[in-house]
mmCIF file of C-alpha atoms (C1' of nucleotides) in Angstrom:
data_model
loop_
_atom_site.group_PDB
_atom_site.id
_atom_site.type_symbol
_atom_site.label_atom_id
_atom_site.label_comp_id
_atom_site.label_asym_id
_atom_site.label_seq_id
_atom_site.Cartn_x
_atom_site.Cartn_y
_atom_site.Cartn_z
ATOM 1 C CA MET A 196 0.012 0.008 0.004
ATOM 2 C CA VAL A 197 2.809 2.407 0.856
ATOM 3 C CA GLU A 198 4.380 1.472 -2.431
ATOM 4 C CA SER A 199 1.177 2.098 -4.268
ATOM 5 C CA ILE A 200 0.723 5.509 -2.685
ATOM 6 C CA VAL A 201 4.216 6.844 -2.643
ATOM 7 C CA GLY A 202 5.196 5.046 -5.853
ATOM 8 C CA CYS A 203 3.884 7.953 -7.881
ATOM 9 C CA LYS A 204 5.826 11.167 -7.939
ATOM 10 C CA TRP A 205 2.676 13.235 -7.608
ATOM 11 C CA SER A 206 1.213 11.641 -4.515
ATOM 12 C CA LEU A 207 3.273 13.547 -2.005
ATOM 13 C CA HIS A 208 2.613 16.849 -3.754
ATOM 14 C CA VAL A 209 -1.104 16.286 -3.731
ATOM 15 C CA LEU A 210 -1.117 15.257 -0.095
ATOM 16 C CA ALA A 211 0.865 18.373 0.756
ATOM 17 C CA ARG A 212 -1.627 20.594 -1.056
ATOM 18 C CA ILE A 213 -4.604 19.026 0.668
ATOM 19 C CA ARG A 214 -2.876 19.619 3.928
ATOM 20 C CA GLN A 215 -2.403 23.246 3.001
ATOM 21 C CA GLY A 216 -6.139 23.528 2.799
ATOM 22 C CA ILE A 217 -6.630 23.041 -0.935
ATOM 23 C CA HIS A 218 -9.518 20.655 -1.129
ATOM 24 C CA ARG A 219 -11.097 21.088 -4.527
ATOM 25 C CA PRO A 220 -9.872 19.203 -7.599
ATOM 26 C CA GLY A 221 -9.664 22.255 -9.804
ATOM 27 C CA ALA A 222 -7.629 24.166 -7.255
ATOM 28 C CA LEU A 223 -5.370 21.182 -6.661
ATOM 29 C CA ARG A 224 -4.697 20.923 -10.356
ATOM 30 C CA ARG A 225 -3.938 24.615 -10.734
ATOM 31 C CA SER A 226 -1.735 24.709 -7.652
ATOM 32 C CA THR A 227 0.571 21.984 -8.871
ATOM 33 C CA ARG A 228 2.480 22.676 -12.056
ATOM 34 C CA GLY A 229 2.519 19.720 -14.412
ATOM 35 C CA LEU A 230 -0.262 17.813 -12.697
ATOM 36 C CA THR A 231 -2.953 16.751 -15.119
ATOM 37 C CA THR A 232 -6.564 15.878 -14.368
ATOM 38 C CA LYS A 233 -5.936 12.283 -15.262
ATOM 39 C CA VAL A 234 -3.102 11.793 -12.839
ATOM 40 C CA LEU A 235 -4.792 13.837 -10.137
ATOM 41 C CA ASN A 236 -7.918 11.707 -10.355
ATOM 42 C CA GLU A 237 -5.889 8.518 -10.298
ATOM 43 C CA ARG A 238 -4.223 9.713 -7.127
ATOM 44 C CA LEU A 239 -7.419 10.884 -5.497
ATOM 45 C CA ASN A 240 -9.098 7.566 -6.270
ATOM 46 C CA LYS A 241 -6.203 5.705 -4.761
ATOM 47 C CA PHE A 242 -6.312 7.856 -1.652
ATOM 48 C CA LEU A 243 -10.045 7.199 -1.433
ATOM 49 C CA ARG A 244 -9.597 3.454 -1.831
ATOM 50 C CA PHE A 245 -7.021 3.333 0.910
ATOM 51 C CA GLY A 246 -9.113 5.491 3.192
ATOM 52 C CA ILE A 247 -6.633 8.358 3.264
ATOM 53 C CA VAL A 248 -9.138 10.944 2.116
ATOM 54 C CA GLU A 249 -12.882 11.210 1.962
ATOM 55 C CA ARG A 250 -15.005 12.808 -0.715
ATOM 56 C CA ARG A 251 -17.545 15.460 0.104
ATOM 57 C CA VAL A 252 -20.092 16.378 -2.515
ATOM 58 C CA PHE A 253 -22.149 19.572 -2.334
ATOM 59 C CA ALA A 254 -25.488 19.704 -4.137
ATOM 60 C CA GLN A 255 -24.756 22.807 -6.156
ATOM 61 C CA VAL A 256 -24.437 24.083 -9.659
ATOM 62 C CA PRO A 257 -21.699 24.216 -10.712
ATOM 63 C CA PRO A 258 -20.712 21.007 -8.957
ATOM 64 C CA ARG A 259 -18.504 21.300 -5.894
ATOM 65 C CA VAL A 260 -16.466 18.464 -4.491
ATOM 66 C CA GLU A 261 -13.943 18.504 -1.706
ATOM 67 C CA TYR A 262 -11.406 15.983 -0.549
ATOM 68 C CA HIS A 263 -10.484 15.872 3.126
ATOM 69 C CA PHE A 264 -8.175 13.707 5.140
ATOM 70 C CA THR A 265 -9.655 10.922 7.228
ATOM 71 C CA ALA A 266 -8.302 10.235 10.690
ATOM 72 C CA PHE A 267 -6.156 7.503 9.146
ATOM 73 C CA GLY A 268 -4.934 9.893 6.464
ATOM 74 C CA ARG A 269 -3.772 12.367 9.066
ATOM 75 C CA LYS A 270 -1.852 9.701 10.954
ATOM 76 C CA PHE A 271 -0.405 8.453 7.698
ATOM 77 C CA ILE A 272 1.006 11.792 6.597
ATOM 78 C CA ARG A 273 2.315 12.372 10.090
ATOM 79 C CA LEU A 274 4.413 9.252 9.713
ATOM 80 C CA LEU A 275 5.679 10.475 6.366
ATOM 81 C CA ASP A 276 6.663 13.685 8.154
ATOM 82 C CA GLU A 277 8.665 11.714 10.631
ATOM 83 C CA ILE A 278 10.581 10.009 7.876
ATOM 84 C CA GLU A 279 11.354 13.393 6.386
ATOM 85 C CA LYS A 280 12.530 14.726 9.686
ATOM 86 C CA LEU A 281 14.645 11.663 10.304
ATOM 87 C CA GLN A 282 16.299 12.175 6.962
ATOM 88 C CA ARG A 283 17.030 15.834 7.639
ATOM 89 C CA ASP A 284 18.672 14.870 10.924
ATOM 90 C CA VAL A 285 20.838 12.317 9.146
ATOM 91 C CA ARG A 286 21.984 14.773 6.506
ATOM 92 C CA ARG A 287 23.039 17.230 9.216
ATOM 93 C CA GLY A 288 25.288 14.500 10.496
ATOM 94 C CA MET B 147 13.498 10.176 -1.081
ATOM 95 C CA VAL B 148 10.597 8.146 0.241
ATOM 96 C CA GLU B 149 9.239 8.105 -3.250
ATOM 97 C CA SER B 150 12.556 7.011 -4.649
ATOM 98 C CA ILE B 151 12.889 4.187 -2.155
ATOM 99 C CA VAL B 152 9.386 2.889 -1.973
ATOM 100 C CA GLY B 153 8.640 3.669 -5.613
ATOM 101 C CA CYS B 154 10.051 0.331 -6.653
ATOM 102 C CA LYS B 155 8.098 -2.780 -5.957
ATOM 103 C CA TRP B 156 11.222 -4.631 -4.844
ATOM 104 C CA SER B 157 12.498 -2.214 -2.232
ATOM 105 C CA LEU B 158 10.297 -3.389 0.580
ATOM 106 C CA HIS B 159 11.053 -7.032 -0.156
ATOM 107 C CA VAL B 160 14.766 -6.419 -0.073
ATOM 108 C CA LEU B 161 14.557 -4.424 3.150
ATOM 109 C CA ALA B 162 12.540 -7.237 4.700
ATOM 110 C CA ARG B 163 15.146 -9.825 3.709
ATOM 111 C CA ILE B 164 18.004 -7.791 5.097
ATOM 112 C CA ARG B 165 16.087 -7.473 8.319
ATOM 113 C CA GLN B 166 15.704 -11.236 8.381
ATOM 114 C CA GLY B 167 19.433 -11.479 8.458
ATOM 115 C CA ILE B 168 20.149 -12.063 4.789
ATOM 116 C CA HIS B 169 23.032 -9.731 4.082
ATOM 117 C CA ARG B 170 24.818 -11.045 1.038
ATOM 118 C CA PRO B 171 23.743 -10.134 -2.499
ATOM 119 C CA GLY B 172 23.691 -13.668 -3.803
ATOM 120 C CA ALA B 173 21.523 -14.824 -0.915
ATOM 121 C CA LEU B 174 19.225 -11.844 -1.310
ATOM 122 C CA ARG B 175 18.738 -12.632 -4.961
ATOM 123 C CA ARG B 176 18.013 -16.309 -4.333
ATOM 124 C CA SER B 177 15.650 -15.575 -1.450
ATOM 125 C CA THR B 178 13.416 -13.320 -3.489
ATOM 126 C CA ARG B 179 11.709 -14.930 -6.449
ATOM 127 C CA GLY B 180 11.793 -12.779 -9.574
ATOM 128 C CA LEU B 181 14.461 -10.414 -8.290
ATOM 129 C CA THR B 182 17.292 -10.018 -10.779
ATOM 130 C CA THR B 183 20.827 -8.918 -10.085
ATOM 131 C CA LYS B 184 20.277 -5.726 -11.968
ATOM 132 C CA VAL B 185 17.294 -4.602 -9.952
ATOM 133 C CA LEU B 186 18.804 -5.813 -6.709
ATOM 134 C CA ASN B 187 21.937 -3.764 -7.332
ATOM 135 C CA GLU B 188 19.916 -0.710 -8.261
ATOM 136 C CA ARG B 189 18.064 -0.997 -4.985
ATOM 137 C CA LEU B 190 21.185 -1.609 -2.911
ATOM 138 C CA ASN B 191 22.896 1.382 -4.469
ATOM 139 C CA LYS B 192 19.907 3.521 -3.712
ATOM 140 C CA PHE B 193 19.850 2.322 -0.136
ATOM 141 C CA LEU B 194 23.543 3.096 0.086
ATOM 142 C CA ARG B 195 23.130 6.547 -1.339
ATOM 143 C CA PHE B 196 20.386 7.388 1.113
ATOM 144 C CA GLY B 197 22.342 5.965 4.015
ATOM 145 C CA ILE B 198 19.859 3.214 4.753
ATOM 146 C CA VAL B 199 22.429 0.439 4.512
ATOM 147 C CA GLU B 200 26.201 0.214 4.644
ATOM 148 C CA ARG B 201 28.450 -2.035 2.608
ATOM 149 C CA ARG B 202 30.968 -4.296 4.262
ATOM 150 C CA VAL B 203 33.653 -5.844 2.122
ATOM 151 C CA PHE B 204 35.709 -8.804 3.278
ATOM 152 C CA ALA B 205 39.141 -9.360 1.764
ATOM 153 C CA GLN B 206 38.506 -12.892 0.607
ATOM 154 C CA VAL B 207 38.444 -15.107 -2.412
ATOM 155 C CA PRO B 208 35.745 -15.558 -3.517
ATOM 156 C CA PRO B 209 34.649 -12.012 -2.764
ATOM 157 C CA ARG B 210 32.309 -11.494 0.125
ATOM 158 C CA VAL B 211 30.151 -8.427 0.604
ATOM 159 C CA GLU B 212 27.488 -7.766 3.171
ATOM 160 C CA TYR B 213 24.877 -5.070 3.464
ATOM 161 C CA HIS B 214 23.734 -3.992 6.903
ATOM 162 C CA PHE B 215 21.320 -1.397 8.119
ATOM 163 C CA THR B 216 22.660 1.878 9.421
ATOM 164 C CA ALA B 217 21.116 3.483 12.487
ATOM 165 C CA PHE B 218 19.088 5.653 10.153
ATOM 166 C CA GLY B 219 18.021 2.586 8.166
ATOM 167 C CA ARG B 220 16.706 0.915 11.276
ATOM 168 C CA LYS B 221 14.681 3.946 12.230
ATOM 169 C CA PHE B 222 13.419 4.233 8.699
ATOM 170 C CA ILE B 223 12.050 0.716 8.485
ATOM 171 C CA ARG B 224 10.550 1.110 11.908
ATOM 172 C CA LEU B 225 8.478 3.981 10.572
ATOM 173 C CA LEU B 226 7.420 1.866 7.637
ATOM 174 C CA ASP B 227 6.301 -0.722 10.175
ATOM 175 C CA GLU B 228 4.171 1.820 11.897
ATOM 176 C CA ILE B 229 2.429 2.711 8.668
ATOM 177 C CA GLU B 230 1.713 -0.968 8.107
ATOM 178 C CA LYS B 231 0.319 -1.349 11.610
ATOM 179 C CA LEU B 232 -1.796 1.754 11.231
ATOM 180 C CA GLN B 233 -3.273 0.322 8.081
ATOM 181 C CA ARG B 234 -4.068 -2.984 9.725
ATOM 182 C CA ASP B 235 -5.874 -1.176 12.501
ATOM 183 C CA VAL B 236 -7.913 0.781 9.999
ATOM 184 C CA ARG B 237 -8.964 -2.349 8.112
ATOM 185 C CA ARG B 238 -10.150 -3.926 11.326
ATOM 186 C CA GLY B 239 -12.473 -0.964 11.746
ATOM 187 C "C1'" DC C 133 -16.324 22.255 -12.432
ATOM 188 C "C1'" DA C 134 -15.641 17.266 -11.820
ATOM 189 C "C1'" DG C 135 -14.385 13.303 -14.005
ATOM 190 C "C1'" DT C 136 -13.393 9.838 -18.000
ATOM 191 C "C1'" DA C 137 -11.286 8.193 -22.468
ATOM 192 C "C1'" DT C 138 -7.695 7.918 -25.813
ATOM 193 C "C1'" DC C 139 -3.264 8.122 -27.676
ATOM 194 C "C1'" DC C 140 1.562 7.874 -27.491
ATOM 195 C "C1'" DA C 141 6.539 8.844 -25.801
ATOM 196 C "C1'" DG C 142 9.485 7.472 -22.411
ATOM 197 C "C1'" DA C 143 10.757 5.214 -18.164
ATOM 198 C "C1'" DC C 144 11.190 1.007 -15.916
ATOM 199 C "C1'" DC C 145 12.294 -3.619 -15.163
ATOM 200 C "C1'" DG C 146 13.195 -8.408 -16.507
ATOM 201 C "C1'" DA C 147 16.373 -11.491 -19.264
ATOM 202 C "C1'" DT C 148 20.725 -12.200 -20.646
ATOM 203 C "C1'" DA C 149 25.493 -11.842 -21.267
ATOM 204 C "C1'" DC C 150 29.553 -10.238 -19.578
ATOM 205 C "C1'" DT C 151 33.818 -8.349 -16.483
ATOM 206 C "C1'" DG C 152 36.725 -8.379 -12.264
ATOM 207 C "C1'" DC D 195 30.528 -14.262 -6.047
ATOM 208 C "C1'" DA D 196 29.751 -9.306 -6.830
ATOM 209 C "C1'" DG D 197 28.564 -6.113 -10.064
ATOM 210 C "C1'" DT D 198 27.794 -3.742 -14.867
ATOM 211 C "C1'" DA D 199 25.945 -3.369 -19.747
ATOM 212 C "C1'" DT D 200 22.604 -3.989 -23.174
ATOM 213 C "C1'" DC D 201 18.306 -4.863 -25.302
ATOM 214 C "C1'" DG D 202 13.422 -5.137 -25.619
ATOM 215 C "C1'" DG D 203 8.609 -5.422 -23.943
ATOM 216 C "C1'" DT D 204 5.395 -3.306 -20.663
ATOM 217 C "C1'" DC D 205 3.283 0.020 -18.164
ATOM 218 C "C1'" DT D 206 3.095 4.624 -16.480
ATOM 219 C "C1'" DG D 207 1.752 9.177 -16.990
ATOM 220 C "C1'" DG D 208 1.471 13.550 -19.897
ATOM 221 C "C1'" DA D 209 -1.430 15.964 -23.633
ATOM 222 C "C1'" DT D 210 -5.712 16.386 -25.326
ATOM 223 C "C1'" DA D 211 -10.482 15.998 -26.104
ATOM 224 C "C1'" DC D 212 -14.666 14.913 -24.340
ATOM 225 C "C1'" DT D 213 -19.158 13.940 -21.162
ATOM 226 C "C1'" DG D 214 -22.349 15.060 -17.236
#
DNA sequence: CAGTATCCAGACCGATACTG
DNA sequence: CAGTATCGGTCTGGATACTG
C-alpha cells in the first residue's frame, strides 16, 4: 500500500496541497504545475480506496467536490513527516 | 527520497530480507523470487546513497560483501512498520 | 467544475551476457 | 561471487479532447 501511494511522484505533492487547505480538484490541479486531471484523479481515487481521504459532494451548480483527510490519512502523513525529519537529521550528521 | 525508495516494488522485499538477516547479494537474490541482479543492485545502491544500509567488504576469495542497516536505516524501516500497523488497525475498523 | 477516455513517448524492469 | 551493460517489452503518466 505504501508502495502504491508513494510510488507515484505526484502523490506527495497532492497530499501536501490538501494539507495546506486546498480541497477542490480544480484548485489542486492549478496549484501543482505539471499535474494533469488524469493523474490527479488517479491519485485521489487511490487515496479514497485506501481510506486516506474522503470525498464530500455539495449539491450545487456548478458542482462542488472537496477531498479531506480521514483520521487514518492524518496519521499516515504524520508518519511520512517523521521520515522526512529523520532524513534531515541524518543529513546534518 | 521516500518516493525514490518505496517507488520500486522490490525495495520493501529487499529491506525485509536484510532485516531477516540475509546480508549477502547472492543470498538476497536467491531468497526473493523474480528479483534479478540488476534490480537488486539498483536498490542496494539507492539504499547506500540514502544511508539506509552500509556495505561491508571482506578481503577474501571468492569475494564476500554484506549489506547492513545503518542506524538511520533501522529507524526508517521502523516507521514503515508503523504505517503498516496503522493500516491494519484501519482495516479492522 | 468534476471526471473519464484515448493516444503515445518514455521510463522502468526483466532477461541475458559479460567483467573483475 | 559481486557487479555492470545492453536490449526489448510493458506500463506509467502527460497531452488532449470529451461527457455530465
